[in-house]
Coordinates of C-alpha atoms and ligand atoms in Angstrom, one line a residue:
X1145 CA 0.3 0.2 -0.2
X1146 CA 1.4 3.7 -1.0
X1147 CA 1.6 6.1 1.8
X1148 CA -1.9 8.4 1.7
X1149 CA -1.1 11.7 -0.2
X1150 CA -3.8 13.4 2.4
X1151 CA -4.2 12.0 6.2
X1152 CA -6.9 12.9 8.2
X1153 CA -7.7 12.3 11.8
X1154 CA -10.8 13.4 13.7
X1155 CA -9.6 14.7 17.1
X1156 CA -11.1 13.1 20.5
X1157 CA -9.7 16.7 21.7
X1158 CA -10.9 19.3 20.6
X1159 CA -14.1 17.8 20.3
X1160 CA -15.6 17.8 16.3
X1161 CA -12.3 19.2 14.7
X1162 CA -10.9 16.6 11.9
X1163 CA -7.1 17.1 11.0
X1164 CA -6.5 16.9 7.2
X1165 CA -2.3 17.2 6.8
X1166 CA -0.6 17.1 3.4
X1167 CA 1.4 14.3 2.9
X1168 CA 4.7 14.8 0.1
X1169 CA 7.2 15.9 2.0
X1170 CA 9.7 15.5 -0.5
X1171 CA 8.4 17.6 -2.6
X1172 CA 7.0 20.0 -0.6
X1173 CA 3.8 19.0 -0.6
X1174 CA 3.4 19.5 -4.4
X1175 CA -0.1 19.6 -5.5
X1176 CA -0.8 17.2 -8.5
X1177 CA -3.4 15.2 -9.3
X1178 CA -3.9 12.3 -7.1
X1179 CA -3.6 14.7 -3.9
X1180 CA -6.5 17.1 -5.5
X1181 CA -8.5 14.1 -5.9
X1182 CA -8.1 12.8 -2.1
X1183 CA -8.0 16.0 -0.6
X1184 CA -11.9 16.5 -2.6
X1185 CA -13.3 12.9 -1.1
X1186 CA -11.7 13.5 2.4
X1187 CA -13.5 17.4 2.4
X1188 CA -16.6 15.9 1.0
X1189 CA -17.2 12.8 3.6
X1190 CA -15.9 15.1 5.9
X1191 CA -18.3 18.1 5.8
X1192 CA -21.6 15.4 5.7
X1193 CA -19.8 13.8 8.6
X1194 CA -22.1 15.1 11.7
X1195 CA -19.3 14.2 13.9
X1196 CA -17.1 16.5 12.9
X1197 CA -17.6 20.7 12.6
X1198 CA -15.1 22.2 12.0
X1199 CA -11.8 20.7 10.1
X1200 CA -8.3 22.2 9.7
X1201 CA -5.9 21.7 6.6
X1202 CA -1.9 21.9 7.5
X1203 CA 1.5 20.7 5.5
X1204 CA 4.3 20.7 7.7
X1205 CA 6.9 22.7 9.1
X1206 CA 8.9 23.8 5.6
X1207 CA 5.8 23.7 3.3
X1208 CA 2.1 24.2 3.5
X1209 CA 1.9 23.5 -0.1
X1210 CA 4.5 25.0 -2.4
X1211 CA 2.1 24.7 -5.6
X1212 CA 0.9 22.5 -8.2
X1213 CA 3.0 19.7 -9.3
X1214 CA 5.5 21.5 -12.5
X1215 CA 7.3 18.5 -12.6
X1216 CA 3.7 16.9 -13.6
X1217 CA 3.0 19.5 -15.7
X1218 CA 6.0 20.2 -17.4
X1219 CA 5.1 18.6 -20.8
X1220 CA 1.1 18.8 -20.5
X1221 CA -0.4 20.6 -23.9
X1222 CA -3.6 22.9 -24.1
X1223 CA -5.8 20.2 -25.5
X1224 CA -5.0 17.9 -22.3
X1225 CA -5.2 20.4 -19.8
X1226 CA -8.5 21.8 -21.4
X1227 CA -10.2 18.3 -22.0
X1228 CA -9.3 17.0 -18.4
X1229 CA -10.6 20.1 -16.7
X1230 CA -6.8 20.1 -15.1
X1231 CA -7.9 19.5 -11.4
X1232 CA -10.3 21.8 -11.5
X1233 CA -13.1 19.1 -11.2
X1234 CA -11.7 18.1 -7.6
X1235 CA -10.9 21.5 -6.3
X1236 CA -14.4 22.7 -6.3
X1237 CA -15.2 20.8 -3.3
X1238 CA -13.6 23.2 -0.8
X1239 CA -15.7 25.6 -2.9
X1240 CA -19.0 23.9 -1.5
X1241 CA -18.6 22.8 1.7
X1242 CA -21.1 24.1 4.1
X1243 CA -18.8 23.5 8.0
X1244 CA -15.6 26.0 8.5
X1245 CA -12.4 25.2 6.6
X1246 CA -8.7 26.3 8.2
X1247 CA -5.8 27.0 6.8
X1248 CA -3.2 26.7 9.2
X1249 CA 0.5 27.6 7.7
X1250 CA 4.2 27.1 7.8
X1251 CA 6.6 27.4 5.4
X1252 CA 5.8 27.9 1.7
X1253 CA 2.1 28.8 0.2
X1254 CA 3.0 29.4 -3.1
X1255 CA 0.9 29.2 -6.5
X1256 CA -1.6 26.6 -6.0
X1257 CA -0.8 26.1 -2.4
X1258 CA -1.3 29.9 -1.6
X1259 CA -4.4 29.8 -4.3
X1260 CA -5.4 26.4 -2.1
X1261 CA -5.3 28.0 1.4
X1262 CA -7.4 31.7 0.4
X1263 CA -10.1 29.0 -0.7
X1264 CA -10.5 27.5 3.0
X1265 CA -12.5 30.1 5.3
X1266 CA -9.4 31.9 7.4
X1267 CA -6.0 31.3 7.1
X1268 CA -3.5 31.2 11.1
X1269 CA 0.1 31.4 9.8
X1270 CA 3.0 30.8 11.6
X1271 CA 5.6 33.2 11.3
X1272 CA 7.4 31.4 9.6
X1273 CA 4.8 31.6 6.7
X1274 CA 5.9 32.7 2.9
X1275 CA 2.7 33.5 0.2
X1276 CA 3.2 33.7 -3.5
X1277 CA 1.6 33.3 -6.2
X1278 CA 5.1 32.4 -8.2
X1279 CA 3.8 31.3 -12.0
X1280 CA 4.6 33.6 -13.4
X1281 CA 8.1 33.0 -13.4
X1282 CA 7.8 29.9 -14.7
X1283 CA 5.8 31.2 -17.7
X1284 CA 2.1 30.9 -16.6
X1285 CA -0.5 32.9 -14.5
X1286 CA -2.1 31.3 -11.1
X1287 CA -5.1 29.3 -12.1
X1288 CA -6.9 28.1 -9.0
X1289 CA -7.9 31.5 -8.6
X1290 CA -4.6 33.6 -7.5
X1291 CA -5.8 36.7 -10.0
X1292 CA -9.4 36.9 -8.0
X1293 CA -8.9 35.8 -4.1
X1294 CA -5.7 37.5 -3.7
X1295 CA -6.8 41.2 -4.7
X1296 CA -9.8 40.9 -3.0
X1297 CA -8.0 40.1 0.5
X1298 CA -4.6 42.4 -0.3
X1299 CA -5.7 44.9 -2.8
X1300 CA -5.0 45.5 -6.1
X1301 CA -2.1 47.2 -6.0
X1302 CA -0.3 44.4 -3.9
X1303 CA -1.8 41.5 -5.3
X1304 CA -0.9 43.1 -9.1
X1305 CA 2.9 43.7 -7.6
X1306 CA 2.6 40.0 -6.6
X1307 CA 1.6 38.4 -9.1
X1308 CA 3.5 40.0 -11.8
X1309 CA 6.6 39.5 -10.0
X1310 CA 6.4 36.4 -8.2
X1311 CA 7.9 37.6 -5.3
X1312 CA 7.1 36.2 -1.6
X1313 CA 5.5 38.1 1.3
X1314 CA 6.1 36.8 4.3
X1315 CA 3.3 36.1 7.0
X1316 CA 3.7 39.7 8.8
X1317 CA 3.4 41.3 5.6
X1318 CA 0.1 39.0 5.2
X1319 CA -1.2 39.6 8.5
X1320 CA -1.0 42.7 7.7
X1321 CA -2.5 43.0 4.3
X1322 CA -4.9 41.5 5.3
X1323 CA -4.5 37.6 3.9
X1324 CA -4.0 36.0 7.6
X1325 CA -6.4 36.4 10.4
X1326 CA -3.6 36.1 12.6
X1327 CA 0.2 35.0 13.0
X1328 CA 1.4 32.9 15.7
X1329 CA 5.0 31.5 16.4
X1330 CA 5.9 28.7 14.2
X1331 CA 6.1 26.2 17.4
X1332 CA 2.3 27.3 18.3
X1333 CA 0.8 27.4 15.6
X1334 CA -0.9 23.6 15.9
X1335 CA -1.9 24.8 19.4
X1336 CA -3.5 27.7 18.6
X1337 CA -5.2 26.7 15.3
X1338 CA -6.9 23.4 17.2
X1339 CA -8.0 26.1 20.1
X1340 CA -9.5 28.4 17.6
X1341 CA -10.9 25.7 15.5
X1342 CA -12.4 24.5 19.3
X1343 CA -14.0 27.3 20.1
X1344 CA -15.9 27.0 16.7
X1345 CA -16.7 23.4 16.9
X1346 CA -18.4 24.4 20.9
X1347 CA -20.7 27.0 18.9
X1348 CA -24.1 25.6 17.2
X1349 CA -23.3 24.0 14.5
X1350 CA -26.5 25.6 12.4
X1351 CA -25.2 29.1 13.4
X1352 CA -21.9 28.5 12.5
X1353 CA -22.7 27.5 9.1
X1354 CA -25.1 30.5 8.6
X1355 CA -22.0 32.7 9.5
X1356 CA -19.8 31.1 6.6
X1357 CA -22.8 31.2 4.3
X1358 CA -23.3 34.8 5.1
X1359 CA -19.7 35.9 5.2
X1360 CA -19.3 33.9 1.8
X1361 CA -22.4 36.3 0.3
X1362 CA -20.7 39.3 0.4
X1363 CA -17.8 38.2 -1.8
X1364 CA -20.7 37.1 -4.7
X1365 CA -23.7 39.8 -3.9
X1366 CA -24.4 43.5 -3.5
X1367 CA -24.3 44.8 -0.5
X1368 CA -28.6 45.5 -0.5
X1369 CA -28.9 41.8 -1.3
X1370 CA -25.8 41.0 1.1
X1371 CA -27.7 42.7 3.9
X1372 CA -31.0 40.8 3.0
X1373 CA -29.2 37.9 3.1
X1374 CA -28.2 38.2 6.2
X1375 CA -30.6 39.5 7.9
X1376 CA -33.3 36.6 6.7
X1377 CA -30.0 34.1 8.0
X1378 CA -30.6 36.4 11.7
X1379 CA -34.1 35.5 11.7
X1380 CA -34.1 31.9 10.5
X1381 CA -31.8 31.5 14.0
X1382 CA -34.7 32.3 16.5
X1383 CA -36.1 29.0 14.8
X1384 CA -33.2 27.1 16.1
X1385 CA -33.5 25.5 19.8
X1386 CA -29.8 26.8 20.1
X1387 CA -30.9 30.3 19.8
X1388 CA -33.2 29.9 22.7
X1389 CA -30.6 27.6 24.4
X1390 CA -27.7 31.0 23.7
X1391 CA -29.7 33.6 24.7
X1392 CA -31.6 31.6 27.6
X1393 CA -27.8 30.7 29.3
X1394 CA -27.0 33.9 28.6
X1395 CA -30.0 35.1 31.1
X1396 CA -29.4 32.9 33.5
X1397 CA -25.6 32.9 33.6
X1398 CA -24.5 29.8 32.6
X1399 CA -23.1 28.1 29.6
X1400 CA -25.1 26.6 26.8
X1401 CA -25.5 23.4 26.1
X1402 CA -26.3 23.9 21.9
X1403 CA -27.5 20.6 20.2
X1404 CA -27.2 21.6 17.3
X1405 CA -31.0 22.1 16.2
Ligands
DAK145 N1 5.9 20.9 -7.5 C1 7.1 19.9 -8.0 N2 8.1 20.1 -7.2 C2 8.7 20.8 -6.1 C3 7.4 21.9 -6.2 C4 6.2 22.3 -7.2 N3 6.0 23.4 -7.0 N4 8.5 22.5 -5.1 C5 9.6 22.1 -4.9 N5 9.3 21.3 -5.9 C6 10.3 20.2 -4.9 C7 11.6 20.2 -5.7 O1 11.9 20.0 -6.7 C8 12.7 19.8 -5.0 O2 12.5 18.3 -5.5 P1 13.7 17.2 -5.7 O3 14.9 18.1 -6.2 O4 14.6 17.2 -4.0 O5 13.4 15.9 -6.2 C9 11.9 19.4 -3.3 O6 10.5 19.8 -3.6 C10 12.6 20.9 -2.6 O7 12.6 21.9 -3.3 P2 13.7 22.5 -3.2 O8 15.0 21.9 -3.5 O9 13.8 23.4 -4.5 O10 13.8 23.5 -1.2 P3 14.3 24.8 -1.6 O11 13.9 25.2 0.1 O12 15.5 25.0 -2.1 O13 13.3 25.9 -2.4 C11 10.8 27.2 -3.1 C12 11.7 25.6 -1.8 C13 9.5 27.0 -2.5 C14 11.4 27.9 -3.1 C15 11.2 26.2 -4.2 O14 10.9 24.6 -4.2 C16 10.2 26.6 -5.2 O15 10.3 27.5 -6.0 N6 9.3 25.8 -5.8 C17 8.4 26.0 -6.8 C18 7.4 26.5 -6.7 C19 6.6 27.6 -7.4 O16 6.8 28.1 -8.8 N7 5.0 27.1 -7.5 C20 3.9 28.1 -8.2 C21 4.0 26.2 -9.1 S1 2.7 26.8 -10.6 C22 -5.5 24.9 -11.1 C23 -5.0 24.7 -9.9 C24 -3.5 24.8 -8.8 C25 -2.8 25.6 -10.2 C26 -2.7 26.3 -11.6 C27 -4.4 25.9 -11.9 N8 -6.6 24.4 -11.7 C28 -7.0 24.0 -11.0 C29 -6.8 24.7 -13.2 C30 -1.3 26.1 -9.4 C31 -0.1 26.1 -10.8 C32 1.2 26.6 -9.3 O17 1.4 26.4 -8.2

């Protein structure tokens, strides 16, 4: 049996959190078609698993992922990548998840690695992390959303400069620019990310999914439509037992016992 390209652990502590790890350390977790297919299967399965509320995806100390596998792609031609819908079919899985997916980034997050991290709901970075879209240096351009999500995260000027030069950006710069939720010392990355995931996993799952859907609507709609969507979802929470439980617990000065209903 060959090693899995993506490993998965459903954790007891914190409960309801699943940890997914890219597992191609010899090539800095370069993302090939087989890895993308495994990842899509894992994400889809975990999203449908009621015992999991939050997913965390990570790499290793040296690399989250240094991009798509260049050696695999080097000799492909246009007809092949177009006809095969080159790895797009697998990556779309991450876009349709209803539960939160957090990227824990240490080391390199380049090209498709940076793009996949941006497809996650938020990124927590080790202070050693390096982000970039170096595709231009190998004669191509970002293909998994780099020219679209990066400007939305860091603004046009910085996205343009990064994609046109292929320069790497430090975790500190990425945080200041808004790409990263928080930067933490490298040796505390997983502790911090898992505590964050555990906190989210302790909330009411339908409320968590409504927050995710509403914030994502901010990217897809006008402000008026987005506000209306949020209002409907807010009103909708009043149909949940967890809204009653959460507010009653506050009034009664106790911890809520959410049932995810
Ligand atoms: N692909 C294949 N192998 C890679 C790799 C990659 N992206 N990155 C690193 N490796 C391999 C190296 O070849 C080396 O292998 P060996 O020589 O040991 O066999 C090993 O990993 C260690 O790398 P280095 O020896 O280079 O390590 P260094 O510390 O010296 O340098 C580095 C680290 C990250 C600066 C360097 O490895 C590097 O520049 N890597 C390439 C970064 C890059 O250009 N990434 C962008 C690739 S293009 C799409 C989806 C995705 C994409 C497009 C479309 N669709 C859904 C349509 C994405 C495209 C890309 O990401």
